[in-house]
Amino acid sequence: MRADEDTAVDGGDADGATGGDTGLQPERTLLAWQRTLIGVVIVVLLYLREPFQDGGVGPGSGPDPLYRLLVVLVVAGAAGVLMVHLRRRWRVTDRGLHDDATQNPPAPLAAGWAVYLLSGSAAGFALLVAVSAVV
Amino acid sequence: MADVGRWRSPLIRRAERDEGEEPDYRFTLANERTFLAWIRTSLALVAGAVAVLHLVPLDWRPELKTVVGLALTGLAVVITVYAPLRWRRVQRSMRLGEPLPLSALPVVVTVGIAAVCAAVLVGHYWR
């Protein structure tokens, strides 16, 4: 697949790795990863927060604080692992300029397992929120 | 040309590395960013679910609160399961030079969110 007539891939020009946006695409991707991981941390912290109403036990009081803390630590830990992996990948690819194997900018930016770890963490967290609503 | 009709486990990466040819790196990165955008969408839905179920003191019927929360988390789970599979399929199509597969997910999410909005209105006016 070539990008000769491409003007729609985020504004890159048509020369691929020799074009003027070399390094900008990986940087945009790194920023997208960071935005997403920050979002993960913010949402789990929202879950950690005490409810605004005076809840006793039962519906409305939210799940047990210790259970919530455990969930938050696991999901935020996964986000931390991903952040470390991405920063490391960014460093070893010369700030997204070239992968040692291909000499092109690294694509994909993160390893395959990172995609599954992120989506698995998000899916697991969503399921836990659902479970704590009905149990 | 490889047999495109055959489904393989999305976890098998190495076997598909040799299929077709490496796409322009910008398309691969754009595919990765699209995956991340889907994940952020699901996170927003989970944030809404946490707010409805756990944070904001809503004066709704309890069963409606639960329905809205479960609908939001259900949509989020569907997105987070589908997003990596779609990322792989798109990557494979690009490697083989095929047209990108169409996805029903945007329609599903739109209809789901519209239904949740309707439920929120119901919760607000019929207490």
Short mmCIF file of C-alpha atoms in Angstrom, two decimals:
data_model
loop_
_atom_site.label_atom_id
_atom_site.label_comp_id
_atom_site.label_asym_id
_atom_site.label_seq_id
_atom_site.Cartn_x
_atom_site.Cartn_y
_atom_site.Cartn_z
CA MET A 1 0.00 0.00 0.00
CA ARG A 2 1.44 3.33 -1.00
CA ALA A 3 0.52 6.83 0.04
CA ASP A 4 1.26 8.56 -3.25
CA GLU A 5 -2.05 10.31 -3.46
CA ASP A 6 -2.47 10.63 0.26
CA THR A 7 -3.42 13.96 1.66
CA ALA A 8 -5.81 12.67 4.27
CA VAL A 9 -3.56 10.89 6.71
CA ASP A 10 -3.35 13.65 9.25
CA GLY A 11 -1.85 16.13 6.87
CA GLY A 12 1.31 14.26 5.97
CA ASP A 13 2.86 14.86 2.60
CA ALA A 14 3.28 12.16 0.01
CA ASP A 15 6.91 11.22 0.44
CA GLY A 16 6.55 8.78 3.31
CA ALA A 17 9.60 8.57 5.51
CA THR A 18 11.41 11.28 3.62
CA GLY A 19 8.56 13.75 4.00
CA GLY A 20 8.40 16.79 6.21
CA ASP A 21 6.34 15.07 8.91
CA THR A 22 8.79 12.31 9.78
CA GLY A 23 8.67 11.94 13.52
CA LEU A 24 5.48 13.98 13.88
CA GLN A 25 3.22 11.00 13.21
CA PRO A 26 4.85 8.87 15.93
CA GLU A 27 4.76 11.87 18.24
CA ARG A 28 1.02 12.34 17.61
CA THR A 29 0.54 8.67 18.32
CA LEU A 30 2.53 8.89 21.56
CA LEU A 31 0.38 11.86 22.61
CA ALA A 32 -2.77 9.88 21.80
CA TRP A 33 -1.49 7.05 24.00
CA GLN A 34 -0.73 9.51 26.80
CA ARG A 35 -4.17 11.15 26.54
CA THR A 36 -5.78 7.74 26.74
CA LEU A 37 -3.72 6.58 29.72
CA ILE A 38 -4.37 9.84 31.57
CA GLY A 39 -8.07 9.26 30.85
CA VAL A 40 -7.83 5.78 32.35
CA VAL A 41 -6.26 7.16 35.54
CA ILE A 42 -8.85 9.96 35.82
CA VAL A 43 -11.80 7.59 35.40
CA VAL A 44 -10.51 5.11 37.99
CA LEU A 45 -9.87 7.97 40.43
CA LEU A 46 -13.48 9.05 39.87
CA TYR A 47 -14.48 5.55 40.92
CA LEU A 48 -12.38 5.86 44.08
CA ARG A 49 -14.18 9.00 45.19
CA GLU A 50 -16.70 8.80 47.99
CA PRO A 51 -20.31 9.31 46.85
CA PHE A 52 -21.73 12.80 47.34
CA GLN A 53 -24.70 11.55 49.30
CA ASP A 54 -24.63 10.20 52.85
CA GLY A 55 -24.89 6.55 52.07
CA GLY A 56 -25.32 3.86 54.61
CA VAL A 57 -25.26 0.35 53.29
CA GLY A 58 -27.05 -0.73 50.16
CA PRO A 59 -27.86 0.97 46.88
CA GLY A 60 -26.56 4.50 46.63
CA SER A 61 -23.72 4.06 49.08
CA GLY A 62 -21.41 2.60 46.43
CA PRO A 63 -19.16 -0.41 46.77
CA ASP A 64 -16.83 -1.04 49.67
CA PRO A 65 -13.95 1.50 49.73
CA LEU A 66 -11.31 -1.24 50.05
CA TYR A 67 -12.70 -3.05 47.01
CA ARG A 68 -12.68 0.24 45.10
CA LEU A 69 -9.07 0.92 46.11
CA LEU A 70 -8.02 -2.54 44.91
CA VAL A 71 -9.71 -2.02 41.53
CA VAL A 72 -8.08 1.40 41.18
CA LEU A 73 -4.61 0.06 42.01
CA VAL A 74 -4.85 -2.77 39.46
CA VAL A 75 -6.14 -0.63 36.59
CA ALA A 76 -3.83 2.32 37.33
CA GLY A 77 -0.94 -0.16 37.59
CA ALA A 78 -1.70 -1.43 34.08
CA ALA A 79 -1.75 2.19 32.86
CA GLY A 80 1.63 2.75 34.55
CA VAL A 81 3.14 -0.32 32.86
CA LEU A 82 1.91 0.94 29.49
CA MET A 83 3.28 4.42 30.08
CA VAL A 84 6.71 3.00 30.98
CA HIS A 85 6.66 0.73 27.90
CA LEU A 86 5.79 3.63 25.60
CA ARG A 87 8.39 6.00 27.05
CA ARG A 88 11.01 3.29 26.70
CA ARG A 89 9.94 2.53 23.12
CA TRP A 90 10.09 6.25 22.38
CA ARG A 91 13.66 6.43 23.67
CA VAL A 92 14.99 3.34 21.86
CA THR A 93 13.49 4.46 18.55
CA ASP A 94 15.33 7.77 18.74
CA ARG A 95 12.19 9.74 19.69
CA GLY A 96 10.06 8.03 17.09
CA LEU A 97 12.42 8.65 14.20
CA HIS A 98 13.46 5.13 13.30
CA ASP A 99 13.09 1.58 14.44
CA ASP A 100 16.33 -0.38 14.41
CA ALA A 101 14.77 -3.22 12.44
CA THR A 102 13.23 -1.20 9.61
CA GLN A 103 14.98 2.18 9.80
CA ASN A 104 11.51 3.69 9.33
CA PRO A 105 9.62 5.42 12.14
CA PRO A 106 8.24 2.77 14.51
CA ALA A 107 4.82 1.52 13.41
CA PRO A 108 2.89 0.48 15.37
CA LEU A 109 4.34 2.58 18.15
CA ALA A 110 3.42 0.20 20.99
CA ALA A 111 3.95 -3.56 21.05
CA GLY A 112 0.94 -5.73 20.22
CA TRP A 113 0.47 -6.80 23.83
CA ALA A 114 -0.01 -3.15 24.83
CA VAL A 115 -3.16 -2.90 22.70
CA TYR A 116 -4.63 -5.97 24.39
CA LEU A 117 -3.54 -4.89 27.87
CA LEU A 118 -5.20 -1.48 27.42
CA SER A 119 -8.45 -2.79 26.00
CA GLY A 120 -8.51 -5.63 28.55
CA SER A 121 -8.02 -3.20 31.44
CA ALA A 122 -10.77 -0.90 30.14
CA ALA A 123 -13.15 -3.83 29.59
CA GLY A 124 -12.37 -5.30 33.02
CA PHE A 125 -12.93 -1.97 34.73
CA ALA A 126 -16.26 -1.45 32.93
CA LEU A 127 -17.36 -4.94 34.02
CA LEU A 128 -16.38 -4.28 37.65
CA VAL A 129 -18.38 -1.03 37.64
CA ALA A 130 -21.37 -2.96 36.28
CA VAL A 131 -20.98 -5.76 38.84
CA SER A 132 -20.72 -3.34 41.76
CA ALA A 133 -23.97 -1.72 40.58
CA VAL A 134 -26.03 -4.89 40.83
CA VAL A 135 -24.33 -6.80 43.67
CA MET B 1 -2.33 -13.52 -2.32
CA ALA B 2 -3.27 -15.07 0.98
CA ASP B 3 -6.58 -16.69 1.78
CA VAL B 4 -8.48 -13.71 3.16
CA GLY B 5 -11.59 -15.65 4.13
CA ARG B 6 -9.80 -17.58 6.85
CA TRP B 7 -10.16 -16.25 10.37
CA ARG B 8 -7.21 -16.47 12.70
CA SER B 9 -6.82 -15.78 16.37
CA PRO B 10 -6.09 -12.08 16.86
CA LEU B 11 -3.34 -13.07 19.27
CA ILE B 12 -1.25 -14.68 16.54
CA ARG B 13 0.92 -11.84 15.37
CA ARG B 14 4.00 -13.46 13.97
CA ALA B 15 2.13 -15.65 11.50
CA GLU B 16 0.61 -12.59 9.84
CA ARG B 17 3.75 -10.50 9.78
CA ASP B 18 4.71 -12.10 6.48
CA GLU B 19 1.33 -11.63 4.82
CA GLY B 20 1.18 -9.03 2.09
CA GLU B 21 3.53 -6.11 2.43
CA GLU B 22 4.28 -3.52 5.07
CA PRO B 23 1.92 -0.54 4.68
CA ASP B 24 3.10 3.05 4.83
CA TYR B 25 3.98 3.64 8.51
CA ARG B 26 1.61 6.63 8.66
CA PHE B 27 -1.40 4.41 7.93
CA THR B 28 -0.31 1.96 10.62
CA LEU B 29 0.02 4.79 13.14
CA ALA B 30 -3.34 6.26 12.09
CA ASN B 31 -4.90 2.84 12.71
CA GLU B 32 -3.32 2.77 16.17
CA ARG B 33 -4.69 6.25 16.95
CA THR B 34 -8.16 5.19 15.81
CA PHE B 35 -8.00 2.26 18.24
CA LEU B 36 -7.02 4.68 21.02
CA ALA B 37 -9.90 7.01 20.13
CA TRP B 38 -12.34 4.08 20.53
CA ILE B 39 -10.82 3.29 23.93
CA ARG B 40 -11.25 6.93 25.00
CA THR B 41 -14.89 6.75 23.88
CA SER B 42 -15.45 3.70 26.07
CA LEU B 43 -13.71 5.44 29.00
CA ALA B 44 -16.10 8.39 28.64
CA LEU B 45 -19.05 5.98 28.79
CA VAL B 46 -17.63 4.29 31.91
CA ALA B 47 -17.13 7.73 33.51
CA GLY B 48 -20.81 8.42 32.85
CA ALA B 49 -21.75 5.08 34.37
CA VAL B 50 -19.65 5.75 37.50
CA ALA B 51 -21.33 9.15 37.86
CA VAL B 52 -24.85 7.75 37.51
CA LEU B 53 -24.36 4.66 39.66
CA HIS B 54 -22.02 5.89 42.30
CA LEU B 55 -21.22 9.58 42.43
CA VAL B 56 -24.04 11.97 41.65
CA PRO B 57 -27.09 11.98 43.92
CA LEU B 58 -29.81 11.56 41.30
CA ASP B 59 -33.43 11.65 42.33
CA TRP B 60 -34.40 8.83 39.99
CA ARG B 61 -36.07 5.50 40.45
CA PRO B 62 -33.30 3.11 41.55
CA GLU B 63 -34.09 0.56 38.84
CA LEU B 64 -33.76 3.21 36.12
CA LYS B 65 -30.39 4.30 37.54
CA THR B 66 -29.20 0.71 37.34
CA VAL B 67 -30.50 0.30 33.78
CA VAL B 68 -28.72 3.46 32.59
CA GLY B 69 -25.49 2.48 34.36
CA LEU B 70 -25.55 -1.03 32.97
CA ALA B 71 -26.35 0.21 29.46
CA LEU B 72 -23.35 2.56 29.56
CA THR B 73 -20.97 -0.08 30.91
CA GLY B 74 -22.37 -2.64 28.43
CA LEU B 75 -21.66 -0.30 25.51
CA ALA B 76 -18.18 0.34 26.90
CA VAL B 77 -17.44 -3.40 27.11
CA VAL B 78 -18.64 -3.93 23.53
CA ILE B 79 -16.32 -1.15 22.33
CA THR B 80 -13.29 -2.35 24.28
CA VAL B 81 -13.71 -5.92 23.00
CA TYR B 82 -14.30 -4.84 19.42
CA ALA B 83 -11.61 -2.13 19.14
CA PRO B 84 -8.51 -4.40 19.21
CA LEU B 85 -10.16 -6.88 16.83
CA ARG B 86 -10.93 -4.08 14.42
CA TRP B 87 -7.37 -2.73 14.76
CA ARG B 88 -6.05 -6.13 13.66
CA ARG B 89 -8.51 -6.51 10.79
CA VAL B 90 -7.73 -3.07 9.41
CA GLN B 91 -3.99 -3.73 9.70
CA ARG B 92 -4.40 -7.00 7.83
CA SER B 93 -6.50 -5.39 5.08
CA MET B 94 -3.84 -2.72 4.63
CA ARG B 95 -1.11 -5.37 4.40
CA LEU B 96 -3.04 -7.23 1.71
CA GLY B 97 -4.04 -4.06 -0.16
CA GLU B 98 -7.74 -4.73 0.27
CA PRO B 99 -10.54 -2.22 0.88
CA LEU B 100 -10.94 -1.50 4.59
CA PRO B 101 -13.70 -3.55 6.25
CA LEU B 102 -16.85 -1.66 7.17
CA SER B 103 -17.84 -1.62 10.80
CA ALA B 104 -21.25 -1.56 12.44
CA LEU B 105 -19.80 -0.23 15.68
CA PRO B 106 -20.40 3.52 15.08
CA VAL B 107 -24.09 2.81 14.38
CA VAL B 108 -24.38 0.52 17.41
CA VAL B 109 -22.79 3.12 19.70
CA THR B 110 -24.92 5.94 18.29
CA VAL B 111 -28.15 4.01 18.77
CA GLY B 112 -27.05 2.92 22.25
CA ILE B 113 -26.23 6.46 23.37
CA ALA B 114 -29.51 7.75 21.92
CA ALA B 115 -31.37 5.10 23.95
CA VAL B 116 -29.46 6.11 27.11
CA CYS B 117 -30.34 9.79 26.48
CA ALA B 118 -34.00 8.82 26.20
CA ALA B 119 -33.75 6.87 29.47
CA VAL B 120 -32.14 9.89 31.17
CA LEU B 121 -35.06 12.08 30.04
CA VAL B 122 -37.50 9.49 31.39
CA GLY B 123 -35.63 9.43 34.69
CA HIS B 124 -35.74 13.18 34.92
CA TYR B 125 -39.46 13.69 34.25
CA TRP B 126 -41.15 10.52 35.54
CA ARG B 127 -40.06 10.08 39.14
#
